[in-house]
Short mmCIF file of C-alpha atoms and ligand atoms in Angstrom, two decimals:
data_model
loop_
_atom_site.label_atom_id
_atom_site.label_comp_id
_atom_site.label_asym_id
_atom_site.label_seq_id
_atom_site.Cartn_x
_atom_site.Cartn_y
_atom_site.Cartn_z
CA UNK Y 1241 18.70 -19.98 5.43
CA UNK Y 1242 21.36 -22.32 6.82
CA UNK Y 1243 24.51 -20.54 5.65
CA UNK Y 1244 26.88 -22.92 7.47
CA UNK Y 1245 25.46 -25.73 5.42
CA UNK Y 1246 25.98 -23.79 2.20
CA UNK Y 1247 29.58 -23.05 3.23
CA UNK Y 1248 30.14 -26.77 3.77
CA UNK Y 1249 28.57 -27.55 0.42
CA UNK Y 1250 30.91 -25.08 -1.31
CA UNK Y 1251 33.99 -26.70 0.25
CA UNK Y 1252 32.67 -30.11 -0.72
CA UNK Y 1253 32.32 -29.02 -4.35
CA UNK Y 1254 35.96 -27.93 -4.49
CA UNK Y 1255 37.02 -31.31 -3.07
CA UNK Y 1256 34.67 -33.18 -5.35
CA UNK Y 1257 36.00 -31.47 -8.49
CA UNK Y 1258 39.60 -32.13 -7.41
CA UNK Y 1259 41.29 -34.56 -9.81
CA UNK Y 1260 44.50 -34.83 -7.82
CA UNK Y 1261 46.30 -31.49 -7.90
CA UNK Y 1262 43.96 -29.70 -10.22
CA UNK Y 1263 40.27 -28.87 -10.10
CA UNK Y 1264 37.93 -29.30 -13.05
CA UNK Y 1265 35.33 -26.54 -13.53
CA UNK Y 1266 32.62 -29.22 -13.41
CA UNK Y 1267 32.49 -32.94 -14.18
CA UNK Y 1268 31.40 -33.86 -17.71
CA UNK Y 1269 31.13 -30.49 -19.44
CA UNK Y 1270 34.70 -29.36 -18.62
CA UNK Y 1271 36.82 -32.38 -17.61
CA UNK Y 1272 40.30 -30.74 -17.65
CA UNK Y 1273 42.17 -27.91 -15.95
CA UNK Y 1274 41.05 -24.51 -17.22
CA UNK Y 1275 43.35 -21.57 -16.58
CA UNK Y 1276 41.17 -18.92 -14.94
CA UNK Y 1277 38.74 -21.42 -13.41
CA UNK Y 1278 41.72 -22.95 -11.70
CA UNK Y 1279 42.90 -19.63 -10.28
CA UNK Y 1280 39.43 -19.08 -8.79
CA UNK Y 1281 39.55 -22.63 -7.41
CA UNK Y 1282 42.91 -21.95 -5.76
CA UNK Y 1283 41.56 -18.73 -4.26
CA UNK Y 1284 38.58 -20.69 -2.90
CA UNK Y 1285 40.84 -23.39 -1.45
CA UNK Y 1286 42.93 -20.71 0.26
CA UNK Y 1287 40.01 -20.02 2.62
CA UNK Y 1288 40.41 -23.45 4.22
CA UNK Y 1289 43.44 -25.28 2.77
CA UNK Y 1290 46.26 -23.03 1.67
CA UNK Y 1291 48.52 -25.95 0.79
CA UNK Y 1292 45.99 -27.27 -1.67
CA UNK Y 1293 45.64 -23.77 -3.12
CA UNK Y 1294 49.35 -23.61 -3.94
CA UNK Y 1295 49.27 -27.14 -5.37
CA UNK Y 1296 46.59 -25.98 -7.82
CA UNK Y 1297 48.80 -23.10 -8.96
CA UNK Y 1298 51.90 -25.24 -9.44
CA UNK Y 1299 49.91 -27.81 -11.41
CA UNK Y 1300 48.52 -25.05 -13.62
CA UNK Y 1301 51.99 -23.74 -14.40
CA UNK Y 1302 53.21 -27.19 -15.53
CA UNK Y 1303 51.28 -26.25 -18.67
CA UNK Y 1304 53.27 -23.07 -19.31
CA UNK Y 1305 54.98 -22.90 -22.70
CA UNK Y 1306 58.66 -22.02 -23.15
CA UNK Y 1307 57.61 -18.66 -24.61
CA UNK Y 1308 55.77 -17.81 -21.37
CA UNK Y 1309 52.22 -18.41 -22.59
CA UNK Y 1310 49.95 -20.04 -20.01
CA UNK Y 1311 47.36 -22.01 -22.02
CA UNK Y 1312 43.65 -21.95 -21.43
CA UNK Y 1313 43.32 -25.72 -20.97
CA UNK Y 1314 45.84 -28.23 -19.60
CA UNK Y 1315 44.94 -31.78 -20.63
CA UNK Y 1316 46.67 -33.66 -17.80
CA UNK Y 1317 44.82 -36.94 -18.18
CA UNK Y 1318 42.65 -38.28 -20.95
CA UNK Y 1319 38.99 -37.55 -20.33
CA UNK Y 1320 35.99 -38.34 -22.45
CA UNK Y 1321 33.20 -36.05 -23.40
CA UNK Y 1322 35.06 -32.85 -24.37
CA UNK Y 1323 35.65 -31.39 -27.80
CA UNK Y 1324 38.08 -30.09 -29.05
CA UNK Y 1325 40.54 -32.28 -27.17
CA UNK Y 1326 44.37 -32.46 -27.31
CA UNK Y 1327 44.48 -34.19 -30.69
CA UNK Y 1328 42.68 -31.25 -32.31
CA UNK Y 1329 44.94 -28.61 -30.75
CA UNK Y 1330 48.00 -30.70 -31.65
CA UNK Y 1331 50.46 -28.89 -29.42
CA UNK Y 1332 53.73 -30.86 -29.25
CA UNK Y 1333 54.42 -30.78 -25.53
CA UNK Y 1334 53.61 -32.65 -22.34
CA UNK Y 1335 51.32 -32.13 -20.54
CA UNK Y 1336 49.19 -31.52 -23.61
CA UNK Y 1337 47.56 -28.12 -23.74
CA UNK Y 1338 45.39 -25.93 -25.92
CA UNK Y 1339 47.14 -23.30 -28.05
CA UNK Y 1340 45.54 -20.12 -26.70
CA UNK Y 1341 45.50 -18.32 -23.35
CA UNK Y 1342 42.81 -16.97 -21.02
CA UNK Y 1343 42.11 -13.93 -18.79
CA UNK Y 1344 45.18 -13.44 -16.59
CA UNK Y 1345 43.62 -13.35 -13.13
CA UNK Y 1346 46.50 -15.46 -11.78
CA UNK Y 1347 48.71 -12.71 -10.30
CA UNK Y 1348 45.74 -11.27 -8.43
CA UNK Y 1349 44.54 -14.59 -7.03
CA UNK Y 1350 48.08 -15.72 -6.22
CA UNK Y 1351 48.75 -12.54 -4.29
CA UNK Y 1352 45.65 -13.22 -2.22
CA UNK Y 1353 46.65 -16.85 -1.61
CA UNK Y 1354 50.10 -15.69 -0.53
CA UNK Y 1355 48.61 -13.15 1.83
CA UNK Y 1356 46.35 -15.78 3.40
CA UNK Y 1357 49.50 -17.35 4.91
CA UNK Y 1358 52.74 -15.55 4.14
CA UNK Y 1359 54.96 -17.84 6.15
CA UNK Y 1360 53.82 -20.91 4.28
CA UNK Y 1361 53.45 -19.12 0.96
CA UNK Y 1362 56.78 -17.31 0.73
CA UNK Y 1363 58.76 -20.09 -0.94
CA UNK Y 1364 55.86 -20.85 -3.31
CA UNK Y 1365 55.59 -17.18 -4.19
CA UNK Y 1366 59.33 -17.06 -4.96
CA UNK Y 1367 59.00 -20.14 -7.18
CA UNK Y 1368 56.03 -18.87 -9.14
CA UNK Y 1369 57.03 -15.20 -9.45
CA UNK Y 1370 59.33 -15.62 -12.48
CA UNK Y 1371 56.72 -17.71 -14.26
CA UNK Y 1372 54.09 -15.03 -13.73
CA UNK Y 1373 56.45 -12.39 -15.08
CA UNK Y 1374 57.17 -14.43 -18.20
CA UNK Y 1375 53.45 -14.93 -18.86
CA UNK Y 1376 52.87 -11.18 -18.51
CA UNK Y 1377 55.83 -10.52 -20.84
CA UNK Y 1378 54.23 -12.84 -23.38
CA UNK Y 1379 51.08 -10.68 -23.36
CA UNK Y 1380 53.10 -7.48 -23.74
CA UNK Y 1381 55.25 -8.84 -26.55
CA UNK Y 1382 52.55 -10.55 -28.57
CA UNK Y 1383 49.25 -9.00 -27.66
CA UNK Y 1384 49.59 -5.39 -26.62
CA UNK Y 1385 48.41 -2.87 -29.21
CA UNK Y 1386 47.90 0.79 -28.34
CA UNK Y 1387 47.94 -0.25 -24.69
CA UNK Y 1388 45.07 -2.71 -25.17
CA UNK Y 1389 45.31 -6.50 -25.05
CA UNK Y 1390 44.31 -8.46 -28.14
CA UNK Y 1391 42.80 -11.92 -28.29
CA UNK Y 1392 43.16 -14.21 -31.29
CA UNK Y 1393 40.19 -16.45 -30.45
CA UNK Y 1394 36.90 -15.68 -28.61
CA UNK Y 1395 37.71 -18.54 -26.20
CA UNK Y 1396 40.68 -16.54 -24.93
CA UNK Y 1397 38.30 -13.93 -23.52
CA UNK Y 1398 36.51 -16.57 -21.44
CA UNK Y 1399 33.34 -14.89 -22.75
CA UNK Y 1400 33.00 -17.13 -25.77
CA UNK Y 1401 29.85 -15.85 -27.46
CA UNK Y 1402 29.76 -12.30 -26.07
CA UNK Y 1403 28.30 -9.60 -28.29
CA UNK Y 1404 31.81 -8.10 -28.47
CA UNK Y 1405 32.85 -10.67 -31.08
CA UNK Y 1406 29.79 -10.62 -33.34
CA UNK Y 1407 31.09 -8.31 -36.05
CA UNK Y 1408 34.53 -9.93 -36.19
CA UNK Y 1409 32.97 -13.39 -36.29
CA UNK Y 1410 30.61 -12.36 -39.11
CA UNK Y 1411 33.69 -11.54 -41.21
CA UNK Y 1412 34.99 -15.11 -40.96
CA UNK Y 1413 33.99 -17.57 -43.66
CA UNK Y 1414 33.41 -20.90 -41.93
CA UNK Y 1415 33.43 -23.09 -45.03
CA UNK Y 1416 35.69 -26.09 -44.88
CA UNK Y 1417 35.50 -26.85 -41.16
CA UNK Y 1418 33.93 -30.19 -42.04
CA UNK Y 1419 31.97 -32.50 -39.80
CA UNK Y 1420 32.54 -32.54 -36.06
CA UNK Y 1421 30.70 -33.62 -32.97
CA UNK Y 1422 30.31 -30.91 -30.36
CA UNK Y 1423 30.20 -32.42 -26.90
CA UNK Y 1424 29.02 -29.45 -24.83
CA UNK Y 1425 25.44 -29.87 -26.00
CA UNK Y 1426 25.52 -33.52 -24.81
CA UNK Y 1427 25.77 -32.10 -21.29
CA UNK Y 1428 23.78 -28.85 -21.36
CA UNK Y 1429 20.61 -27.56 -23.06
CA UNK Y 1430 21.74 -26.23 -26.50
CA UNK Y 1431 19.68 -23.06 -25.84
CA UNK Y 1432 22.20 -22.23 -23.10
CA UNK Y 1433 25.27 -22.68 -25.30
CA UNK Y 1434 26.81 -20.90 -28.30
CA UNK Y 1435 25.14 -21.58 -31.67
CA UNK Y 1436 26.49 -23.82 -34.44
CA UNK Y 1437 27.46 -20.78 -36.50
CA UNK Y 1438 29.72 -19.73 -33.60
CA UNK Y 1439 31.22 -23.18 -33.19
CA UNK Y 1440 32.05 -23.46 -36.89
CA UNK Y 1441 34.05 -20.27 -36.59
CA UNK Y 1442 35.67 -21.26 -33.28
CA UNK Y 1443 37.03 -24.32 -35.05
CA UNK Y 1444 37.98 -22.46 -38.19
CA UNK Y 1445 40.21 -20.18 -36.09
CA UNK Y 1446 41.72 -23.11 -34.17
CA UNK Y 1447 42.60 -24.88 -37.45
CA UNK Y 1448 44.10 -21.72 -38.93
CA UNK Y 1449 46.25 -20.93 -35.90
CA UNK Y 1450 47.31 -24.55 -35.57
CA UNK Y 1451 48.41 -24.42 -39.23
CA UNK Y 1452 50.54 -21.41 -38.24
CA UNK Y 1453 52.30 -23.77 -35.81
CA UNK Y 1454 50.89 -21.60 -32.99
CA UNK Y 1455 53.48 -19.02 -34.00
CA UNK Y 1456 52.29 -15.66 -32.65
CA UNK Y 1457 53.96 -13.59 -35.37
CA UNK Y 1458 52.35 -15.60 -38.12
CA UNK Y 1459 49.00 -15.48 -36.35
CA UNK Y 1460 49.28 -11.70 -35.93
CA UNK Y 1461 49.86 -11.35 -39.68
CA UNK Y 1462 47.37 -13.86 -41.07
CA UNK Y 1463 44.95 -14.59 -38.22
CA UNK Y 1464 41.21 -14.55 -38.85
CA UNK Y 1465 40.32 -12.87 -35.57
CA UNK Y 1466 42.08 -10.13 -33.61
CA UNK Y 1467 40.06 -8.06 -31.16
CA UNK Y 1468 41.27 -5.91 -28.25
CA UNK Y 1469 39.25 -7.39 -25.39
CA UNK Y 1470 38.09 -4.78 -22.88
CA UNK Y 1471 37.77 -7.53 -20.26
CA UNK Y 1472 41.33 -8.76 -20.63
CA UNK Y 1473 42.83 -5.27 -20.76
CA UNK Y 1474 41.21 -4.45 -17.41
CA UNK Y 1475 42.04 -7.84 -15.89
CA UNK Y 1476 45.64 -7.63 -17.07
CA UNK Y 1477 46.06 -4.10 -15.74
CA UNK Y 1478 44.87 -5.29 -12.34
CA UNK Y 1479 47.15 -8.32 -12.52
CA UNK Y 1480 50.14 -6.08 -13.31
CA UNK Y 1481 49.40 -3.96 -10.25
CA UNK Y 1482 49.32 -7.10 -8.08
CA UNK Y 1483 52.51 -8.36 -9.72
CA UNK Y 1484 54.15 -5.04 -8.89
CA UNK Y 1485 53.06 -5.42 -5.29
CA UNK Y 1486 54.57 -8.92 -5.15
CA UNK Y 1487 57.80 -7.70 -6.79
CA UNK Y 1488 58.19 -5.00 -4.14
CA UNK Y 1489 57.55 -7.49 -1.37
CA UNK Y 1490 60.11 -9.96 -2.76
CA UNK Y 1491 62.61 -7.22 -3.55
CA UNK Y 1492 62.67 -7.71 -7.31
CA UNK Y 1493 63.19 -5.11 -10.05
CA UNK Y 1494 59.99 -3.15 -10.69
CA UNK Y 1495 60.74 -0.73 -13.54
CA UNK Y 1496 59.55 -3.10 -16.29
CA UNK Y 1497 56.22 -3.75 -14.57
CA UNK Y 1498 55.72 -0.05 -13.82
CA UNK Y 1499 56.16 0.62 -17.55
CA UNK Y 1500 53.47 -1.94 -18.43
CA UNK Y 1501 51.04 -0.32 -15.99
CA UNK Y 1502 51.59 3.10 -17.53
CA UNK Y 1503 50.99 1.77 -21.05
CA UNK Y 1504 47.87 -0.09 -19.98
CA UNK Y 1505 46.45 2.91 -18.15
CA UNK Y 1506 46.83 4.89 -21.36
CA UNK Y 1507 45.34 1.97 -23.34
CA UNK Y 1508 42.17 1.98 -21.26
CA UNK Y 1509 41.28 5.28 -22.95
CA UNK Y 1510 41.38 3.53 -26.33
CA UNK Y 1511 38.63 1.22 -25.09
CA UNK Y 1512 36.32 4.18 -24.48
CA UNK Y 1513 33.60 4.15 -27.12
CA UNK Y 1514 32.38 7.74 -27.71
CA UNK Y 1515 28.87 6.31 -27.45
CA UNK Y 1516 29.53 6.37 -23.73
CA UNK Y 1517 30.97 3.07 -22.45
CA UNK Y 1518 34.08 0.90 -22.39
CA UNK Y 1519 34.09 -1.42 -25.36
CA UNK Y 1520 36.23 -3.95 -27.23
CA UNK Y 1521 37.91 -2.92 -30.48
CA UNK Y 1522 38.20 -5.03 -33.62
CA UNK Y 1523 41.85 -4.59 -34.55
CA UNK Y 1524 41.34 -5.85 -38.10
CA UNK Y 1525 38.87 -3.07 -38.93
CA UNK Y 1526 39.70 -0.53 -36.21
CA UNK Y 1527 36.03 -0.38 -35.24
CA UNK Y 1528 34.45 -0.51 -31.82
CA UNK Y 1529 32.28 -3.56 -31.32
CA UNK Y 1530 29.42 -1.43 -29.91
CA UNK Y 1531 28.67 -3.82 -27.08
CA UNK Y 1532 28.11 -2.91 -23.48
CA UNK Y 1533 28.92 -6.17 -21.70
CA UNK Y 1534 29.59 -7.02 -18.06
CA UNK Y 1535 33.34 -6.82 -18.78
CA UNK Y 1536 32.90 -3.09 -19.44
CA UNK Y 1537 32.38 -2.80 -15.67
CA UNK Y 1538 35.84 -4.17 -14.77
CA UNK Y 1539 37.06 -0.57 -14.75
CA UNK Y 1540 37.11 -0.37 -10.95
CA UNK Y 1541 38.64 -3.82 -10.58
CA UNK Y 1542 41.46 -2.64 -12.86
CA UNK Y 1543 42.30 0.01 -10.27
CA UNK Y 1544 40.88 2.99 -12.17
CA UNK Y 1545 38.81 5.29 -10.01
CA UNK Y 1546 36.42 6.88 -12.50
CA UNK Y 1547 32.66 6.87 -12.19
CA UNK Y 1548 31.72 7.18 -15.85
CA UNK Y 1549 30.26 3.63 -15.88
CA UNK Y 1550 28.15 4.05 -12.73
CA UNK Y 1551 25.10 5.38 -14.57
CA UNK Y 1552 24.95 2.35 -16.85
CA UNK Y 1553 25.52 -0.02 -13.96
CA UNK Y 1554 22.69 1.43 -11.85
CA UNK Y 1555 20.35 1.50 -14.83
CA UNK Y 1556 21.06 -2.15 -15.65
CA UNK Y 1557 20.77 -3.26 -12.01
CA UNK Y 1558 17.33 -1.65 -11.91
CA UNK Y 1559 16.29 -3.38 -15.13
CA UNK Y 1560 16.94 -6.95 -13.96
CA UNK Y 1561 16.26 -8.90 -10.78
CA UNK Y 1562 19.84 -10.17 -10.49
CA UNK Y 1563 22.84 -8.21 -11.79
CA UNK Y 1564 25.16 -8.04 -13.61
CA UNK Y 1565 23.85 -9.49 -16.89
CA UNK Y 1566 26.63 -10.35 -19.35
CA UNK Y 1567 24.92 -8.23 -22.00
CA UNK Y 1568 22.95 -4.98 -21.73
CA UNK Y 1569 19.24 -5.93 -21.34
CA UNK Y 1570 18.40 -3.09 -23.73
CA UNK Y 1571 20.48 -4.68 -26.48
CA UNK Y 1572 18.33 -6.29 -29.18
CA UNK Y 1573 20.41 -9.50 -28.91
CA UNK Y 1574 20.01 -9.79 -25.13
CA UNK Y 1575 19.18 -13.39 -24.26
CA UNK Y 1576 18.82 -14.34 -20.57
CA UNK Y 1577 19.61 -17.99 -21.29
CA UNK Y 1578 22.43 -18.16 -23.79
CA UNK Y 1579 25.82 -18.25 -22.07
CA UNK Y 1580 27.50 -14.81 -22.44
CA UNK Y 1581 24.60 -13.06 -24.18
CA UNK Y 1582 22.67 -12.21 -21.03
CA UNK Y 1583 23.16 -14.60 -18.10
CA UNK Y 1584 24.74 -13.54 -14.80
CA UNK Y 1585 28.07 -15.09 -13.81
CA UNK Y 1586 29.02 -15.12 -10.13
CA UNK Y 1587 32.75 -14.74 -10.75
CA UNK Y 1588 32.18 -11.70 -12.94
CA UNK Y 1589 30.08 -10.15 -10.17
CA UNK Y 1590 32.94 -10.85 -7.80
CA UNK Y 1591 35.47 -8.90 -9.86
CA UNK Y 1592 33.03 -6.05 -10.42
CA UNK Y 1593 31.96 -6.02 -6.75
CA UNK Y 1594 35.47 -6.05 -5.31
CA UNK Y 1595 36.45 -3.27 -7.69
CA UNK Y 1596 33.43 -1.15 -6.71
CA UNK Y 1597 34.22 -1.66 -3.05
CA UNK Y 1598 37.90 -0.77 -3.46
CA UNK Y 1599 36.99 2.42 -5.29
CA UNK Y 1600 34.53 3.52 -2.61
CA UNK Y 1601 31.22 2.61 -4.26
CA UNK Y 1602 30.31 0.64 -1.19
CA UNK Y 1603 26.52 0.58 -1.53
CA UNK Y 1604 26.51 -0.70 -5.10
CA UNK Y 1605 29.16 -3.27 -4.18
CA UNK Y 1606 27.02 -4.52 -1.29
CA UNK Y 1607 23.91 -4.65 -3.47
CA UNK Y 1608 25.74 -6.84 -5.96
CA UNK Y 1609 27.13 -9.10 -3.26
CA UNK Y 1610 23.68 -9.59 -1.74
CA UNK Y 1611 22.09 -10.36 -5.11
CA UNK Y 1612 24.82 -12.92 -5.84
CA UNK Y 1613 24.41 -14.43 -2.39
CA UNK Y 1614 20.68 -14.83 -2.93
CA UNK Y 1615 21.16 -16.33 -6.39
CA UNK Y 1616 23.48 -19.05 -5.11
CA UNK Y 1617 21.67 -19.70 -1.83
CA UNK Y 1618 18.30 -20.10 -3.57
CA UNK Y 1619 19.30 -21.73 -6.83
CA UNK Y 1620 22.55 -23.63 -6.22
CA UNK Y 1621 26.14 -23.60 -7.40
CA UNK Y 1622 25.42 -23.24 -11.11
CA UNK Y 1623 27.68 -21.99 -13.86
CA UNK Y 1624 25.41 -19.01 -14.61
CA UNK Y 1625 21.87 -17.77 -13.97
CA UNK Y 1626 19.05 -15.89 -15.62
CA UNK Y 1627 19.23 -12.20 -14.65
CA UNK Y 1628 15.44 -12.02 -14.92
CA UNK Y 1629 14.38 -14.68 -12.41
CA UNK Y 1630 17.58 -16.38 -11.23
CA UNK Y 1631 16.84 -19.64 -13.06
CA UNK Y 1632 19.95 -21.84 -12.89
CA UNK Y 1633 21.75 -22.39 -16.19
CA UNK Y 1634 24.73 -24.22 -17.70
CA UNK Y 1635 26.72 -26.71 -15.60
CA UNK Y 1636 25.84 -27.64 -12.01
CA UNK Y 1637 28.21 -28.22 -9.03
CA UNK Y 1638 30.45 -25.55 -10.46
CA UNK Y 1639 33.91 -24.88 -9.06
CA UNK Y 1640 34.23 -21.12 -9.41
CA UNK Y 1641 30.70 -20.51 -8.15
CA UNK Y 1642 31.65 -22.46 -5.01
CA UNK Y 1643 34.96 -20.59 -4.79
CA UNK Y 1644 33.42 -17.13 -4.94
CA UNK Y 1645 30.83 -18.12 -2.34
CA UNK Y 1646 33.69 -18.79 0.07
CA UNK Y 1647 35.78 -15.76 -0.83
CA UNK Y 1648 33.26 -13.03 -1.61
CA UNK Y 1649 29.56 -13.79 -1.92
CA UNK Y 1650 28.80 -15.85 1.18
CA UNK Y 1651 27.97 -14.16 4.52
CA UNK Y 1652 31.15 -15.56 6.11
CA UNK Y 1653 33.41 -14.56 3.22
CA UNK Y 1654 36.11 -11.93 3.56
CA UNK Y 1655 34.58 -10.10 0.61
CA UNK Y 1656 37.86 -8.91 -0.89
CA UNK Y 1657 41.19 -10.27 -2.08
C1 DGY M 3098 34.14 -24.36 -24.02
O1 DGY M 3098 34.54 -25.43 -24.44
O2 DGY M 3098 32.98 -24.01 -23.96
C2 DGY M 3098 35.10 -23.42 -23.45
O3 DGY M 3098 34.54 -22.23 -23.11
C3 DGY M 3098 36.28 -23.23 -24.35
O4 DGY M 3098 37.30 -23.00 -23.48
#
């Protein structure tokens, strides 16, 4: 295996998906700047071009709303082939953006980019720090319930059609969404994407929240979907820890952030399903979603040191050829092809693997890194893969798959933040 060649290929993908200050996840399927994809891109760039990494971050934050929210898509330039575009979201600001957020990996990635070159990064870190704090405050003010973080749309989780949302989605009546032309299935095999019944509901929620004027209080009261996302709670807890670290380094006040961390650490317990795993919670019904997904394994990444998820992880790794599947293979709805209902995602493995390593589960971390390395080296820089045989799925030439090769999965990667 010529690993140097694969390293070069990964760097080339980041350059190729660069649209001038921001990186698209992949041409065609996702032609704009996506929030967490972009943070992974910046982290990838930081391995060979730290200036470009910071540029990515600044461009991302041009999309930040006055209330602190950092949207999930920034529509810098018109691009064809994506639905729903800026006209559907109808957010009255420039650059145009969507009206929802996405998993807050930014503080964690930004800390790593800063640490790659502190001398160069210091002024950028100072500039971006306040913006990060105001985004985190937005989550606390609008989305924290019992120490867990709520999403108002499955797209906010980044795990669009995960099992976690099934029950909540079934409670939404999709009538009235009307005709629309999905564009994702123009680019990718429909078997690998969410179903029409999901899309109808995705749109129904967008229309409802848009009719609320994207006002968080109104959405909290009348919204059709409100689920505490186990993935985001863990990711946000980790991000708060990294934000605290940055605050200490820059000599800023820390009490507020320390308070958030305490509340989130307590909230993690509320994600524990007595059936024996971390789970999301439907806040409209108070019920667990009864889904063991790959996000349940972000416990270690969040900085918690427990080992109560290790049994499930080892079982699942033994059940598939390539871990970690996005859904438990023993679940009756497990589907190795369909997006977040089974496929393996390299960036998810990265967060799980780094967490395992940090918490001392070195062997499992290394196993996961090797499996991810093999997946990418043998099958290419795809969006996701079949956990059963590694078959490539979704978009090709994918930014965050290239980024995690350079930062974690590849043999020359640092393997940590
Ligand atoms: C999509 O369009 O599939 C995205 O996941 C929504 O952000």
